Amino acid sequence: MSEGVRTQPATAPVGGDAGTSDLPTLASERIWGFWSFTSVNIGLAIATWAFLSGGTLAVFVGAETAIAASVIGNLIGVVLVSLTTCIPSAKYGLEQYTALRSVFGGNGSRALVLVLFPLAAAGWNAILAIMFGRAIVNVSNSAFGTDFGPEGGMVIAAALFAILISWLLLVKGPVSIEWINKFVAPALVVVIVVMLVALLTEHSWADLLAAEPLAPFGDPGLDWMIALELSLGVGFSWWTIMGNLARLTTTQRAAFWPNLLGLFLASVVAGVVGSFAALVLGDSDPTVWMVPLGGAVLGVIALVFVGFANVTSMVGQTYSGSLAIRRAGGAATRGLPWPVLAGLLFAPAAAVVFWPGAIYDNYFKFLAWVSLVLAPLCAVYFVDFFLLRKRTLHVRGLYEPDGISRYSFWRGFNPFAFLAVAAGAVTYYVLLDPITFESAALFRYTTATLPAFLVTGVVHYVLTRLVVAPSGKGGYDHRAR
């Protein structure tokens, strides 16, 4: 790390200023080792969205294909995201979007954050909050005989309550994420095991394999590729938050490997359980089939645990977004108290949950949009850090003002990085329309995400070598100190 970047004493309180600051974390401020970060990962991974993702695969494919698609897609996405975001953030203690100044420039990174995070927060937090709301409604319907609908006022009220709880926890900083996951993560592992046992007890393995997908396109090759594409979307969806969590890990290894146990393995296991349940019960919504699967008592307990697990995911991703917004917004956001800033980032989701069916019932389309945006962003960061900069960053330059920083590019903006991202997004759209899900013939053999990643990486590498570096922009001819 460059000298002179931090002036905070080495004895700074862990999880306080260090956890909510955009300055690099010191070694004494790192709070998560291997197992602590694994617990955080598991809590994030097996929220209800894992069950919903698995149930969504069951719409298109059967059990065996769902397992294969989930394993392959999640593994590729999680590995690429973990390398791209966790390694640089853990190595230097950097807030992820501060590090992205090295790719897009200061103004470019700021524009990216101010557009990306409100949209991401509105989408993911709304989905999680609505699932929480539906879980609570189903608990009420099963335990007390009420008849609340899946899109009624009670779902909206419970979703808003979930957002309020998440905000209260986030106010306490990243320590709250670790604390609640010490309880939630083990409980959810038990829930998954109980659900799997219930499935295999009531339905033979042959029955699971014979179960037909819920609403496939009817072309086995296309349905398989759609399932793989959606699983890639789940894997790449972690790109927005993992760097800002990994900056609090003690080593680069502790930042990388827990992702394979949590974001990959735990997510896949939960997703497979979701696929099995959706196939045999005929509904992709996990809040609908938990009670029929586990019975009144176990089903209600599972719904409660899974519902509150969504809160841990909302806290984790909004913590990351709050750090990014604080850095990007400059003086306007730096002056805001942490509770106010966090509350502002929850606000978009609080608005979206008033239309619970609009996003929840179109989850598979949401995953396609996630891949269209995040796969190119992951690719441009990956190529820049690993291939162009050889895993070295000049930390002081990331905090220097535009015009002085080596990462100033053209007035704080690197148009060629954005051009590469646009090329990848267009590639995705040509192969798979995320609105209509109409696909090109090539999609059946390549997916849309992987070509988008490859095109972005190649374009960024070529443009940087041919235009940006020869122009003396971006500090590509300098070694980090």
XYZ file of N, CA and C in Angstrom, residues 101-278:
534
model
N -11.715 3.182 -10.200
C -11.163 4.388 -10.838
C -10.027 4.008 -11.783
N -9.342 2.925 -11.475
C -8.240 2.490 -12.333
C -8.724 2.007 -13.689
N -10.001 1.711 -13.798
C -10.586 1.240 -15.059
C -11.337 2.354 -15.775
N -12.216 3.033 -15.042
C -13.130 3.991 -15.666
C -12.760 5.450 -15.423
N -11.781 5.707 -14.542
C -11.487 7.075 -14.150
C -12.399 7.504 -13.012
N -12.041 8.610 -12.337
C -12.813 9.060 -11.188
C -14.243 9.413 -11.532
N -14.441 10.223 -12.555
C -15.797 10.608 -12.953
C -16.553 9.432 -13.557
N -15.839 8.596 -14.280
C -16.488 7.428 -14.864
C -16.977 6.464 -13.807
N -16.134 6.215 -12.798
C -16.538 5.338 -11.702
C -17.698 5.942 -10.929
N -17.651 7.256 -10.735
C -18.726 7.942 -10.016
C -20.052 7.802 -10.773
N -20.015 8.006 -12.071
C -21.235 7.874 -12.870
C -21.773 6.447 -12.821
N -20.866 5.484 -12.871
C -21.266 4.078 -12.819
C -21.989 3.772 -11.514
N -21.421 4.228 -10.405
C -22.005 3.946 -9.097
C -23.367 4.608 -8.947
N -23.456 5.863 -9.340
C -24.696 6.614 -9.131
C -25.840 6.099 -9.983
N -25.522 5.403 -11.076
C -26.573 4.795 -11.903
C -26.825 3.352 -11.484
N -25.732 2.601 -11.283
C -25.851 1.168 -11.050
C -26.490 0.831 -9.708
N -26.030 1.486 -8.636
C -26.458 1.035 -7.318
C -27.907 1.336 -6.983
N -28.439 2.492 -7.319
C -29.877 2.658 -7.072
C -30.724 1.623 -7.808
N -30.322 1.275 -9.034
C -31.067 0.266 -9.782
C -30.899 -1.118 -9.165
N -29.650 -1.463 -8.800
C -29.404 -2.767 -8.182
C -30.126 -2.878 -6.847
N -30.063 -1.801 -6.048
C -30.741 -1.815 -4.751
C -32.246 -1.943 -4.916
N -32.786 -1.233 -5.892
C -34.223 -1.314 -6.140
C -34.628 -2.728 -6.527
N -33.791 -3.385 -7.343
C -34.121 -4.727 -7.812
C -33.960 -5.800 -6.752
N -32.706 -5.976 -6.283
C -32.430 -7.083 -5.368
C -33.113 -6.898 -4.019
N -33.034 -5.709 -3.450
C -33.676 -5.512 -2.147
C -35.190 -5.666 -2.238
N -35.771 -5.233 -3.347
C -37.212 -5.397 -3.505
C -37.591 -6.870 -3.604
N -36.815 -7.646 -4.381
C -37.092 -9.082 -4.492
C -37.009 -9.755 -3.130
N -35.947 -9.443 -2.386
C -35.773 -10.052 -1.071
C -36.873 -9.623 -0.106
N -37.220 -8.342 -0.138
C -38.263 -7.857 0.758
C -39.621 -8.464 0.418
N -39.930 -8.580 -0.872
C -41.199 -9.181 -1.278
C -41.251 -10.653 -0.885
N -40.129 -11.352 -1.038
C -40.093 -12.751 -0.604
C -40.302 -12.862 0.904
N -39.692 -11.947 1.646
C -39.935 -11.892 3.087
C -41.428 -11.693 3.349
N -42.039 -10.752 2.619
C -43.456 -10.482 2.798
C -44.316 -11.691 2.490
N -44.012 -12.386 1.404
C -44.794 -13.570 1.050
C -44.579 -14.688 2.056
N -43.354 -14.789 2.598
C -43.096 -15.802 3.617
C -43.942 -15.536 4.856
N -43.980 -14.289 5.299
C -44.766 -13.942 6.481
C -46.259 -14.178 6.236
N -46.729 -13.827 5.052
C -48.133 -14.045 4.707
C -48.469 -15.528 4.733
N -47.589 -16.364 4.202
C -47.852 -17.803 4.207
C -47.780 -18.389 5.607
N -46.916 -17.818 6.450
C -46.895 -18.231 7.859
C -48.237 -17.912 8.502
N -48.732 -16.701 8.258
C -50.016 -16.300 8.823
C -51.154 -17.169 8.301
N -51.156 -17.423 6.999
C -52.223 -18.233 6.416
C -52.221 -19.656 6.966
N -51.013 -20.203 7.174
C -50.907 -21.587 7.655
C -51.163 -21.698 9.153
N -50.657 -20.737 9.928
C -50.748 -20.847 11.384
C -52.050 -20.287 11.946
N -52.597 -19.275 11.297
C -53.761 -18.587 11.873
C -54.999 -18.627 10.985
N -54.884 -19.295 9.829
C -56.046 -19.454 8.974
C -56.464 -18.207 8.225
N -55.585 -17.234 8.111
C -55.907 -16.033 7.345
C -55.886 -16.349 5.856
N -56.297 -15.391 5.064
C -56.381 -15.617 3.613
C -55.782 -14.438 2.861
N -54.558 -14.070 3.240
C -53.881 -12.960 2.574
C -53.352 -13.409 1.210
N -53.495 -12.552 0.194
C -53.026 -12.869 -1.148
C -51.550 -12.562 -1.339
N -50.949 -13.088 -2.415
C -49.510 -12.914 -2.651
C -49.115 -11.521 -3.119
N -50.085 -10.687 -3.444
C -49.756 -9.341 -3.899
C -50.560 -8.273 -3.150
N -51.090 -8.649 -2.005
C -51.951 -7.741 -1.262
C -51.200 -6.816 -0.326
N -51.970 -6.069 0.437
C -51.405 -5.072 1.332
C -50.547 -5.662 2.426
N -50.855 -6.887 2.888
C -50.052 -7.492 3.944
C -48.649 -7.823 3.450
N -48.541 -8.282 2.199
C -47.221 -8.547 1.621
C -46.413 -7.257 1.550
N -47.056 -6.193 1.124
C -46.372 -4.901 1.015
C -45.925 -4.418 2.394
N -46.804 -4.533 3.381
C -46.463 -4.079 4.736
C -45.310 -4.894 5.304
N -45.338 -6.205 5.110
C -44.254 -7.051 5.622
C -42.941 -6.761 4.891
N -43.028 -6.477 3.595
C -41.821 -6.129 2.838
C -41.209 -4.840 3.359
N -42.040 -3.862 3.649
C -41.546 -2.602 4.211
C -40.945 -2.831 5.600
N -41.529 -3.749 6.361
C -40.984 -4.087 7.675
C -39.594 -4.713 7.530
N -39.420 -5.576 6.532
C -38.108 -6.191 6.283
C -37.064 -5.134 5.953
N -37.461 -4.158 5.166
C -36.538 -3.073 4.825
C -36.166 -2.279 6.072
N -37.134 -2.036 6.946
C -36.869 -1.304 8.189
C -35.888 -2.075 9.078
N -36.111 -3.387 9.239
C -35.198 -4.206 10.047
C -33.788 -4.158 9.465
N -33.699 -4.279 8.148
C -32.388 -4.270 7.481
C -31.670 -2.956 7.727
N -32.416 -1.870 7.670
C -31.811 -0.562 7.908
C -31.296 -0.455 9.341
N -32.067 -0.924 10.300
C -31.657 -0.852 11.701
C -30.387 -1.655 11.948
N -30.267 -2.807 11.294
C -29.060 -3.620 11.443
C -27.868 -2.971 10.750
N -28.103 -2.401 9.586
C -27.008 -1.811 8.829
C -26.425 -0.587 9.535
N -27.241 0.110 10.286
C -26.763 1.275 11.029
C -25.591 0.906 11.932
N -25.554 -0.349 12.390
C -24.490 -0.801 13.278
C -23.218 -1.166 12.531
N -23.242 -1.118 11.201
C -22.036 -1.373 10.433
C -21.842 -2.853 10.141
N -20.680 -3.235 9.560
C -20.457 -4.606 9.098
C -20.400 -5.634 10.210
N -20.139 -5.220 11.469
C -20.121 -6.186 12.555
C -21.480 -6.869 12.695
N -22.554 -6.128 12.412
C -23.894 -6.704 12.511
C -24.085 -7.825 11.502
N -23.447 -7.711 10.336
C -23.564 -8.760 9.325
C -22.987 -10.060 9.860
N -21.790 -9.975 10.463
C -21.158 -11.170 11.016
C -21.979 -11.728 12.163
N -22.501 -10.851 13.036
C -23.208 -11.297 14.229
C -24.474 -12.070 13.874
N -25.293 -11.521 12.979
C -26.544 -12.201 12.653
C -26.298 -13.478 11.855
N -25.199 -13.507 11.077
C -24.911 -14.708 10.303
C -24.411 -15.854 11.171
N -23.887 -15.561 12.365
C -23.492 -16.625 13.271
C -24.690 -17.458 13.676
N -25.874 -16.862 13.641
C -27.098 -17.571 14.002
C -27.881 -18.009 12.769
N -27.972 -17.121 11.794
C -28.806 -17.399 10.630
C -28.204 -18.482 9.741
N -26.894 -18.409 9.479
C -26.271 -19.351 8.555
C -26.421 -20.802 9.024
N -26.065 -21.145 10.284
C -26.261 -22.541 10.719
C -27.724 -22.968 10.691
N -28.618 -22.052 11.061
C -30.049 -22.389 11.058
C -30.531 -22.706 9.656
N -30.045 -21.949 8.679
C -30.481 -22.178 7.305
C -29.909 -23.471 6.739
N -28.713 -23.825 7.157
C -28.156 -25.117 6.740
C -29.058 -26.242 7.234
N -29.512 -26.127 8.475
C -30.428 -27.130 9.029
C -31.729 -27.157 8.234
N -32.255 -25.988 7.892
C -33.490 -25.913 7.116
C -33.331 -26.632 5.783
N -32.213 -26.400 5.106
C -31.982 -27.034 3.806
C -31.930 -28.550 3.956
N -31.217 -29.033 4.973
C -31.105 -30.483 5.184
C -32.474 -31.085 5.472
N -33.254 -30.432 6.324
C -34.590 -30.935 6.663
C -35.474 -30.972 5.421
N -35.410 -29.937 4.611
C -36.222 -29.907 3.401
C -35.811 -30.994 2.426
N -34.502 -31.219 2.303
C -34.021 -32.261 1.392
C -34.460 -33.635 1.868
N -34.361 -33.870 3.178
C -34.808 -35.146 3.734
C -36.299 -35.332 3.488
N -37.085 -34.264 3.683
C -38.528 -34.362 3.449
C -38.832 -34.690 1.993
N -38.095 -34.067 1.085
C -38.294 -34.343 -0.336
C -38.001 -35.798 -0.670
N -36.857 -36.287 -0.198
C -36.436 -37.649 -0.539
C -37.256 -38.698 0.203
N -37.876 -38.311 1.317
C -38.739 -39.238 2.052
C -40.085 -39.405 1.353
N -40.627 -38.291 0.863
C -41.951 -38.323 0.241
C -41.899 -38.658 -1.244
N -40.744 -38.466 -1.853
C -40.629 -38.708 -3.297
C -39.327 -39.464 -3.562
N -39.428 -40.530 -4.318
C -38.233 -41.302 -4.645
C -37.352 -40.526 -5.626
N -36.104 -40.958 -5.710
C -35.186 -40.335 -6.656
C -35.716 -40.472 -8.083
N -36.326 -41.604 -8.366
C -36.905 -41.815 -9.697
C -38.027 -40.826 -9.969
N -38.829 -40.528 -8.940
C -39.917 -39.553 -9.107
C -39.345 -38.167 -9.411
N -38.282 -37.796 -8.706
C -37.668 -36.489 -8.937
C -37.130 -36.386 -10.352
N -36.469 -37.431 -10.807
C -35.897 -37.413 -12.161
C -36.978 -37.420 -13.231
N -38.115 -38.003 -12.908
C -39.189 -38.102 -13.905
C -40.070 -36.861 -13.948
N -39.943 -35.992 -12.960
C -40.801 -34.803 -12.898
C -40.540 -33.885 -14.085
N -41.619 -33.429 -14.720
C -41.506 -32.588 -15.901
C -41.317 -31.120 -15.510
N -40.540 -30.374 -16.291
C -40.416 -28.928 -16.040
C -41.772 -28.248 -16.134
N -41.887 -27.108 -15.473
C -43.195 -26.471 -15.306
C -43.708 -25.796 -16.567
N -42.856 -25.060 -17.268
C -43.297 -24.335 -18.470
C -42.132 -24.139 -19.429
N -41.603 -25.235 -19.979
C -40.432 -25.122 -20.856
C -40.799 -24.572 -22.226
N -39.754 -24.154 -22.964
C -39.965 -23.736 -24.344
C -40.305 -24.926 -25.231
N -39.911 -26.110 -24.824
C -40.208 -27.306 -25.607
C -39.054 -27.790 -26.444
N -37.994 -27.018 -26.523
C -36.784 -27.413 -27.232
C -35.743 -27.753 -26.170
N -35.382 -29.028 -25.974
C -34.465 -29.408 -24.892
C -33.134 -28.662 -24.924
N -32.585 -28.446 -26.112
C -31.322 -27.727 -26.199
C -31.458 -26.282 -25.754
N -32.533 -25.638 -26.159
C -32.762 -24.245 -25.770
C -33.075 -24.144 -24.282
N -33.893 -25.057 -23.773
C -34.230 -25.021 -22.351
C -32.979 -25.220 -21.491
N -32.103 -26.127 -21.892
C -30.842 -26.342 -21.166
C -30.005 -25.076 -21.146
N -29.910 -24.406 -22.282
C -29.072 -23.218 -22.342
C -29.690 -22.060 -21.556
N -31.021 -21.970 -21.529
C -31.673 -20.952 -20.705
C -31.359 -21.196 -19.230
N -31.431 -22.458 -18.812
C -31.127 -22.795 -17.418
C -29.686 -22.445 -17.076
N -28.761 -22.751 -17.982
C -27.353 -22.411 -17.758
C -27.169 -20.901 -17.714
N -27.855 -20.214 -18.604
C -27.767 -18.749 -18.651
C -28.250 -18.123 -17.346
N -29.350 -18.605 -16.819
C -29.877 -18.063 -15.569
C -28.937 -18.349 -14.405
N -28.301 -19.521 -14.419
C -27.344 -19.849 -13.360
C -26.109 -18.966 -13.444
N -25.675 -18.657 -14.648
C -24.577 -17.695 -14.803
C -24.975 -16.339 -14.240
N -26.223 -15.948 -14.473
C -26.698 -14.678 -13.933
C -26.644 -14.645 -12.418
N -27.007 -15.765 -11.781
C -26.929 -15.848 -10.325
C -25.483 -15.679 -9.865
N -24.546 -16.354 -10.546
C -23.142 -16.248 -10.171
C -22.587 -14.846 -10.337
N -22.881 -14.214 -11.453
C -22.358 -12.870 -11.713
C -23.060 -11.802 -10.877
N -24.218 -12.128 -10.322
C -24.959 -11.126 -9.554
C -24.202 -10.659 -8.317
N -23.224 -11.451 -7.863
C -22.458 -11.083 -6.672
C -21.440 -9.986 -6.947
N -21.246 -9.597 -8.192
C -20.198 -8.629 -8.542
C -20.360 -7.297 -7.817
N -21.571 -6.868 -7.579
C -21.782 -5.525 -7.046
C -21.346 -5.378 -5.595
N -21.298 -6.474 -4.829
C -21.092 -6.309 -3.387
C -19.847 -6.969 -2.816
N -19.262 -7.950 -3.501
C -18.266 -8.773 -2.829
C -16.964 -8.035 -2.526
N -16.559 -7.102 -3.368
C -15.323 -6.380 -3.106
C -15.373 -5.591 -1.817
N -16.507 -4.984 -1.548
C -16.636 -4.174 -0.341
C -16.770 -5.015 0.922
N -17.079 -6.278 0.780
C -17.031 -7.188 1.919
C -15.633 -7.777 2.072
N -14.988 -8.093 0.958
C -13.663 -8.722 0.995
C -12.593 -7.794 1.556
N -12.797 -6.485 1.499
C -11.812 -5.552 2.043
C -11.656 -5.697 3.552
N -12.600 -6.398 4.188
C -12.548 -6.612 5.626
C -11.998 -7.986 5.993
N -11.481 -8.733 5.004
C -10.897 -10.042 5.271
C -9.403 -9.909 5.559
N -8.862 -10.888 6.276
C -7.490 -10.795 6.759
C -6.447 -11.095 5.684
N -6.783 -11.929 4.707
C -5.845 -12.281 3.642
C -6.598 -12.425 2.327
N -5.839 -12.495 1.225
C -6.469 -12.719 -0.076
C -7.081 -14.112 -0.151
N -6.436 -15.085 0.471
C -7.013 -16.434 0.486
C -8.334 -16.451 1.250
N -8.361 -15.747 2.372
C -9.601 -15.679 3.153
C -10.685 -14.929 2.407
N -10.292 -14.093 1.453
C -11.268 -13.363 0.640
C -11.802 -14.206 -0.504
N -10.992 -15.143 -1.011
C -11.381 -15.894 -2.209
C -12.104 -17.204 -1.890
N -11.472 -18.089 -1.120
C -11.981 -19.451 -0.977
C -13.328 -19.560 -0.277
N -13.650 -18.721 0.713
C -14.993 -18.819 1.301
C -16.126 -18.623 0.303
N -15.846 -17.933 -0.802
C -16.875 -17.758 -1.831
C -17.274 -19.090 -2.450
N -16.316 -20.022 -2.552
C -16.630 -21.317 -3.144
C -17.447 -22.182 -2.193
N -17.276 -21.962 -0.896
C -18.087 -22.693 0.072
C -19.464 -22.057 0.246
N -19.509 -20.730 0.175
C -20.764 -20.029 0.403
C -21.509 -19.698 -0.863
N -20.974 -18.743 -1.620
C -21.670 -18.273 -2.823
C -21.884 -19.386 -3.835
N -20.945 -20.346 -3.908
C -21.109 -21.440 -4.866
C -21.805 -22.643 -4.231
N -21.130 -23.326 -3.297
C -21.632 -24.608 -2.806
C -22.970 -24.461 -2.091
N -23.035 -23.543 -1.116
C -24.288 -23.383 -0.369
C -25.418 -22.927 -1.279
N -25.095 -22.037 -2.197
C -26.117 -21.544 -3.117
C -26.627 -22.652 -4.027
N -25.705 -23.495 -4.526
C -26.108 -24.587 -5.406
C -26.965 -25.599 -4.666
N -26.555 -25.956 -3.450
C -27.331 -26.929 -2.675
C -28.741 -26.404 -2.428
N -28.840 -25.146 -1.991
C -30.152 -24.554 -1.756
C -30.952 -24.464 -3.054
N -30.265 -24.123 -4.143
C -30.936 -24.032 -5.428
C -31.456 -25.366 -5.916
N -30.670 -26.415 -5.723
C -31.102 -27.753 -6.134
C -32.324 -28.192 -5.326
N -32.310 -27.913 -4.035
C -33.492 -28.211 -3.221
C -34.700 -27.444 -3.759
N -34.480 -26.182 -4.129
C -35.556 -25.397 -4.715
C -36.066 -25.984 -6.016
N -35.157 -26.473 -6.854
C -35.562 -27.104 -8.122
C -36.386 -28.353 -7.871
N -35.907 -29.213 -6.958
C -36.633 -30.444 -6.654
C -38.038 -30.129 -6.147
N -38.127 -29.208 -5.201
C -39.429 -28.881 -4.611
C -40.380 -28.303 -5.650
N -39.863 -27.412 -6.494
C -40.709 -26.812 -7.529
C -41.213 -27.863 -8.502
